[in-house]
Tab-separated table of C-alpha atoms in Angstrom:
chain	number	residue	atom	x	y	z
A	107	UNK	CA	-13.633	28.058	-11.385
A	108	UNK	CA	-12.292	24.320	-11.613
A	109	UNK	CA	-12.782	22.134	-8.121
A	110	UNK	CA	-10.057	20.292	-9.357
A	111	UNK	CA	-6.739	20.728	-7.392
A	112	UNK	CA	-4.136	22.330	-9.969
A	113	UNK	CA	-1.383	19.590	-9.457
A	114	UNK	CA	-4.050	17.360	-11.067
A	115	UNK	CA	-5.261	19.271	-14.089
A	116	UNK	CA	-2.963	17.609	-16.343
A	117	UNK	CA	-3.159	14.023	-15.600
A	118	UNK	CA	-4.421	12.099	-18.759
A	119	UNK	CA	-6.093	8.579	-19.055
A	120	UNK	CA	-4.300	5.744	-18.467
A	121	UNK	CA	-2.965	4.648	-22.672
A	122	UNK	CA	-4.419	0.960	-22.464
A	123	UNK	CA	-7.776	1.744	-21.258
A	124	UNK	CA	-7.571	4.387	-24.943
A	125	UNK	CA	-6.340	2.104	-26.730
A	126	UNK	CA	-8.752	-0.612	-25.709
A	127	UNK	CA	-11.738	1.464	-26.133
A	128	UNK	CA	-10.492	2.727	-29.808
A	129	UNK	CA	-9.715	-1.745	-30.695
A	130	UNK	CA	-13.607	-2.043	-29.442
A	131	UNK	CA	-15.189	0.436	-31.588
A	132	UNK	CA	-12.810	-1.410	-34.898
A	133	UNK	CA	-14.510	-4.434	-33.689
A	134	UNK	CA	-18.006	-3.273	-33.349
A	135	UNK	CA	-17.388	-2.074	-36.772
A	136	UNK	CA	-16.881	-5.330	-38.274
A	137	UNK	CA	-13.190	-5.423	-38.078
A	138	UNK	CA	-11.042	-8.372	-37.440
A	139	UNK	CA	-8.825	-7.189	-34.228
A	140	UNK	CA	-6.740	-9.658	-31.775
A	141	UNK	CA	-6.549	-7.635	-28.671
A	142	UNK	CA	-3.456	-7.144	-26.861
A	143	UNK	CA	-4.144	-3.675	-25.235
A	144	UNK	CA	-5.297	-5.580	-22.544
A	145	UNK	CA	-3.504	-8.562	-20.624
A	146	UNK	CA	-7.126	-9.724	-19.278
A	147	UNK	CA	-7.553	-13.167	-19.199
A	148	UNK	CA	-9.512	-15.120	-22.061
A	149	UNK	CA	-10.399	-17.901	-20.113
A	150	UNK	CA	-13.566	-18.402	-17.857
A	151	UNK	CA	-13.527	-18.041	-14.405
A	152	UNK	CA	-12.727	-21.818	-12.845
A	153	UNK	CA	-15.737	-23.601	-11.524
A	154	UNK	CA	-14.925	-23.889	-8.628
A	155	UNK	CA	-14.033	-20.269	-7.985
A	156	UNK	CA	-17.340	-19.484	-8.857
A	157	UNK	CA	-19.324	-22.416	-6.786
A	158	UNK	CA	-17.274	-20.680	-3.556
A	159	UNK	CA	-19.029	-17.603	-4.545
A	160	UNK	CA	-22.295	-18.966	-4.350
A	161	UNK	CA	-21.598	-20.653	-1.498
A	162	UNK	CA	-20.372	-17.520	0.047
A	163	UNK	CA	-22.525	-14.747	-1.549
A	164	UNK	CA	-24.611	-14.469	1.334
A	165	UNK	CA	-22.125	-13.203	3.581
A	166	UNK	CA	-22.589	-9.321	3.948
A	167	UNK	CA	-20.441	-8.338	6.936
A	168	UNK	CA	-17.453	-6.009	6.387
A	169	UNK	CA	-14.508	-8.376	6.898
A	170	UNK	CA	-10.894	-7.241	7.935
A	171	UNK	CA	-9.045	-4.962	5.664
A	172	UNK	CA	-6.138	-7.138	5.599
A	173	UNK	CA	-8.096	-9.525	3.971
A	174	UNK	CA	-10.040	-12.827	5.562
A	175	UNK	CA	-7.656	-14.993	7.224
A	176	UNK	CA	-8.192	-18.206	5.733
A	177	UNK	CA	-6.969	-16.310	2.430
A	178	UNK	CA	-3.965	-14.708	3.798
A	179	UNK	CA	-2.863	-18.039	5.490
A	180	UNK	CA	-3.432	-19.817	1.794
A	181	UNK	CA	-0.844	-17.691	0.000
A	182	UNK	CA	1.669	-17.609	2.944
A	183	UNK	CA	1.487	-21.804	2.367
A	184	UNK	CA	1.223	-21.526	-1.181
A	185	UNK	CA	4.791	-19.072	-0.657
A	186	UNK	CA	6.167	-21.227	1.514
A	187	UNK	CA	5.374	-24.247	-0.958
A	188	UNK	CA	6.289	-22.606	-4.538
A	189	UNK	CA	8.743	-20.396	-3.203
A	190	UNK	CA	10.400	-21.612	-0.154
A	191	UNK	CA	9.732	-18.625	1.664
A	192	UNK	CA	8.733	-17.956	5.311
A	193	UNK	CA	6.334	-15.100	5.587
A	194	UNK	CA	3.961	-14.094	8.252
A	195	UNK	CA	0.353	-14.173	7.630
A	196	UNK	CA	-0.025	-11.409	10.060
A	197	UNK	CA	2.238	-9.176	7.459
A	198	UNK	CA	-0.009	-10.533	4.435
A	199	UNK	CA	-2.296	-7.712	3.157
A	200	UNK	CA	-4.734	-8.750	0.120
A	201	UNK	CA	-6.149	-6.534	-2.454
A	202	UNK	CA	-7.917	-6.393	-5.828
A	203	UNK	CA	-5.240	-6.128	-7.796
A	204	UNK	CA	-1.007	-5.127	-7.781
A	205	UNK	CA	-1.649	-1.843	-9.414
A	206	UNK	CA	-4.267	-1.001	-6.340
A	207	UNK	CA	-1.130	-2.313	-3.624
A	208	UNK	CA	1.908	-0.748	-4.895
A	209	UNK	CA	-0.085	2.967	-5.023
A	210	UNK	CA	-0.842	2.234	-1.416
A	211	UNK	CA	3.120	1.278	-0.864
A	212	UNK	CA	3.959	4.779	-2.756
A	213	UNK	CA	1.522	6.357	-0.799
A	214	UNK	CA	3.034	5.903	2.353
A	215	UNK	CA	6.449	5.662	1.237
A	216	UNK	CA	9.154	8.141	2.341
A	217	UNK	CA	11.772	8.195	-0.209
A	218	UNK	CA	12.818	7.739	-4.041
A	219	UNK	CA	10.627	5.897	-5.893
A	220	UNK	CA	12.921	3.873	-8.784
A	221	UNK	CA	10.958	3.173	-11.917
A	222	UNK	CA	12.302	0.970	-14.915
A	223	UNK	CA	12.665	2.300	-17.945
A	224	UNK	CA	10.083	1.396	-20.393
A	225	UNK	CA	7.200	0.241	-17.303
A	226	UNK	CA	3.664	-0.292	-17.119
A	227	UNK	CA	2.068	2.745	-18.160
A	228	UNK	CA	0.031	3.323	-14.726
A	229	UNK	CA	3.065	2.993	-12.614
A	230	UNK	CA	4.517	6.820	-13.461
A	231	UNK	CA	0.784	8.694	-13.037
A	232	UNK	CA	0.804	6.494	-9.645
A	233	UNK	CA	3.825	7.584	-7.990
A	234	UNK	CA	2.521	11.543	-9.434
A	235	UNK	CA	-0.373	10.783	-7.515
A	236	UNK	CA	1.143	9.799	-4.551
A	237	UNK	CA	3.465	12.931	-4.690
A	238	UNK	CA	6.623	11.369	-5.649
A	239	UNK	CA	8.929	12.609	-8.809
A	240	UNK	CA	9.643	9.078	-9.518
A	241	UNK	CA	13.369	8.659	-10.563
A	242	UNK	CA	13.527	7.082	-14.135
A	243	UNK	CA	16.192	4.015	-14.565
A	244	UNK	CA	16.516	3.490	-18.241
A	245	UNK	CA	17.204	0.259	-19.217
A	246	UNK	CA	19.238	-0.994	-22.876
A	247	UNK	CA	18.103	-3.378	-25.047
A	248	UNK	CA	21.363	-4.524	-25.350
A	249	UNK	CA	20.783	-6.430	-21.532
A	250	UNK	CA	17.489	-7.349	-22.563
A	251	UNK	CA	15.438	-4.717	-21.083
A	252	UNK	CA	16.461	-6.132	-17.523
A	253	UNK	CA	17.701	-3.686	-14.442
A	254	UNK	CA	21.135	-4.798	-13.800
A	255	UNK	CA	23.021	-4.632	-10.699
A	256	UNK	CA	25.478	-2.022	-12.154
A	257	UNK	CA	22.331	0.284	-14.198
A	258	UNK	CA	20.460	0.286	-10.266
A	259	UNK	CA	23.945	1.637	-8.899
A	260	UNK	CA	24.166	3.726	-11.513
A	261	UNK	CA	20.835	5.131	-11.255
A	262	UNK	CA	21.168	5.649	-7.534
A	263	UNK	CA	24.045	6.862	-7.522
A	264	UNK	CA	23.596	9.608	-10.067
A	265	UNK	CA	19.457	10.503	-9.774
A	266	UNK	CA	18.671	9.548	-5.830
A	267	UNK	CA	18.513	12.280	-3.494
A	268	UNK	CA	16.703	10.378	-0.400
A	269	UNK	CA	17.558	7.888	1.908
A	270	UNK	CA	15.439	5.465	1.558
A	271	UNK	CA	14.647	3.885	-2.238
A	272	UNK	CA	11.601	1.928	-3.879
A	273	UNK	CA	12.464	0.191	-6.614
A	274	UNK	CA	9.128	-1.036	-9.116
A	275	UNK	CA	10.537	-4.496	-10.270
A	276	UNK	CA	8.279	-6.686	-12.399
A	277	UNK	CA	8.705	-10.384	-12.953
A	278	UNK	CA	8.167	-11.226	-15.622
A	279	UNK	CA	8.643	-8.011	-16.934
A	280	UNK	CA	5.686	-5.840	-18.460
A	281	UNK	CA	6.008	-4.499	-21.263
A	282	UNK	CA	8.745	-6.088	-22.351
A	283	UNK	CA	8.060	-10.000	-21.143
A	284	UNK	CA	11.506	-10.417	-20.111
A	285	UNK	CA	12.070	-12.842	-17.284
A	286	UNK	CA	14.344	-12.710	-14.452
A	287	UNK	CA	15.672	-16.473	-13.382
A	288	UNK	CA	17.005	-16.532	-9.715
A	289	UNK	CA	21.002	-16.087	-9.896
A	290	UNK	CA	20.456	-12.939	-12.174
A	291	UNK	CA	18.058	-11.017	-9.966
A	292	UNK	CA	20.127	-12.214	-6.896
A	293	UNK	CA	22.617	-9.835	-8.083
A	294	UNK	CA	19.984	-6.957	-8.216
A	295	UNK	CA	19.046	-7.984	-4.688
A	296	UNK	CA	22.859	-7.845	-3.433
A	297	UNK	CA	22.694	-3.944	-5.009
A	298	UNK	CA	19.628	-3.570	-3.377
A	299	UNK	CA	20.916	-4.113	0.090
A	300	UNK	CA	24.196	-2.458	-0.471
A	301	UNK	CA	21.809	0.746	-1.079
A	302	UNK	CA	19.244	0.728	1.213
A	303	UNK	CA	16.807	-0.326	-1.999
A	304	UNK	CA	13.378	-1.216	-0.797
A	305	UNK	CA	11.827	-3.495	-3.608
A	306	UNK	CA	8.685	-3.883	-4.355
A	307	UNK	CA	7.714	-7.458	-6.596
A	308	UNK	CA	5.035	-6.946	-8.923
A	309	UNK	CA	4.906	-10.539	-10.318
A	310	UNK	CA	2.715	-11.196	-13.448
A	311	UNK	CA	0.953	-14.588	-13.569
């Protein structure tokens, strides 16, 4: 008798993790492979990043959640310095990753998630896992691969059954590396208002 709840029986592993493991073994076997199931960085981690972990190591009390504060108030500047914007460090959660975050945002979410059409290949499974059907935007080639103002009303208009909306939008774009510049997306945000669109910013650095 399976301990495994029913819903869940027929989840697979994640493609690029597959994929990864099957370029390893070609390498291990003497084959000449450049990598690009992953988007891990090549470089090495920055000396100074790891002289602030030595320095640090010794700490071994559970700090907040959230995220220590000196962090959170470094990317609210950082923000506020790249970006413009004015955000509150008290509203500034840090995690391990964006893939970790935006399951946490599904998981609470009450609504429509929105999920460009083709996406990251964990975002689907995640918004499965966090009981959502998530409502598939598919996206032409012919704009680039990029959600447009009128493909989001579209979508909504035609798929959405809730009130409230999530919409996955990645910046640049993975898979397809497309990048949004400021008046284009402006548009998408415009939509997003008019529709009661939460949006949640996966940006890829």
């Amino acid at each position: 008798m399976s301990r495994v709840r029913r819903e869940r029986c027929s989840g697979a592993g994640a493609e690029n993790l597959a994929l990864n493991e099957r370029v390893r073994a070609l390498i291990e076997s003497g084959h000449d492979v450049i990598n690009f199931a992953f988007g891990q960085s090549p470089f090495p981690v920055m000396d100074e990043a790891v002289e602030a972990l030595k320095k640090h190591a010794s700490r071994t009390p559970y700090e907040s959640v959230r995220g220590i504060r000196p962090l959170r108030e470094a990317i609210v500047n950082y923000h506020a310095v790249r970006d413009g914007l004015r955000l509150d460090v008290e509203n500034m959660i840090v995690g391990p990753g964006s893939k970790e975050l935006i399951f946490l945002l599904m998981t609470i979410f009450d609504g429509d998630v929105i999920l460009p059409s083709p996406a990251w290949v964990t975002y689907k499974p995640q918004a499965m896992l966090a009981g959502h059907e998530p409502v598939i935007m598919d996206l032409k080639e012919a704009d680039g691969w990029r959600v447009t103002a009128d493909g989001l009303k579209e979508t909504v208009l035609a798929k959405c059954r809730q009130k409230n909306k999530l919409l996955i939008f990645c910046n640049p774009d993975n898979p397809s590396g497309c990048l949004y510049r400021r008046s284009p997306s402006s548009i998408v945000w415009c939509v997003c208002l008019l529709w009661r669109t939460r949006v949640n910013h996966a940006c890829s650095l």
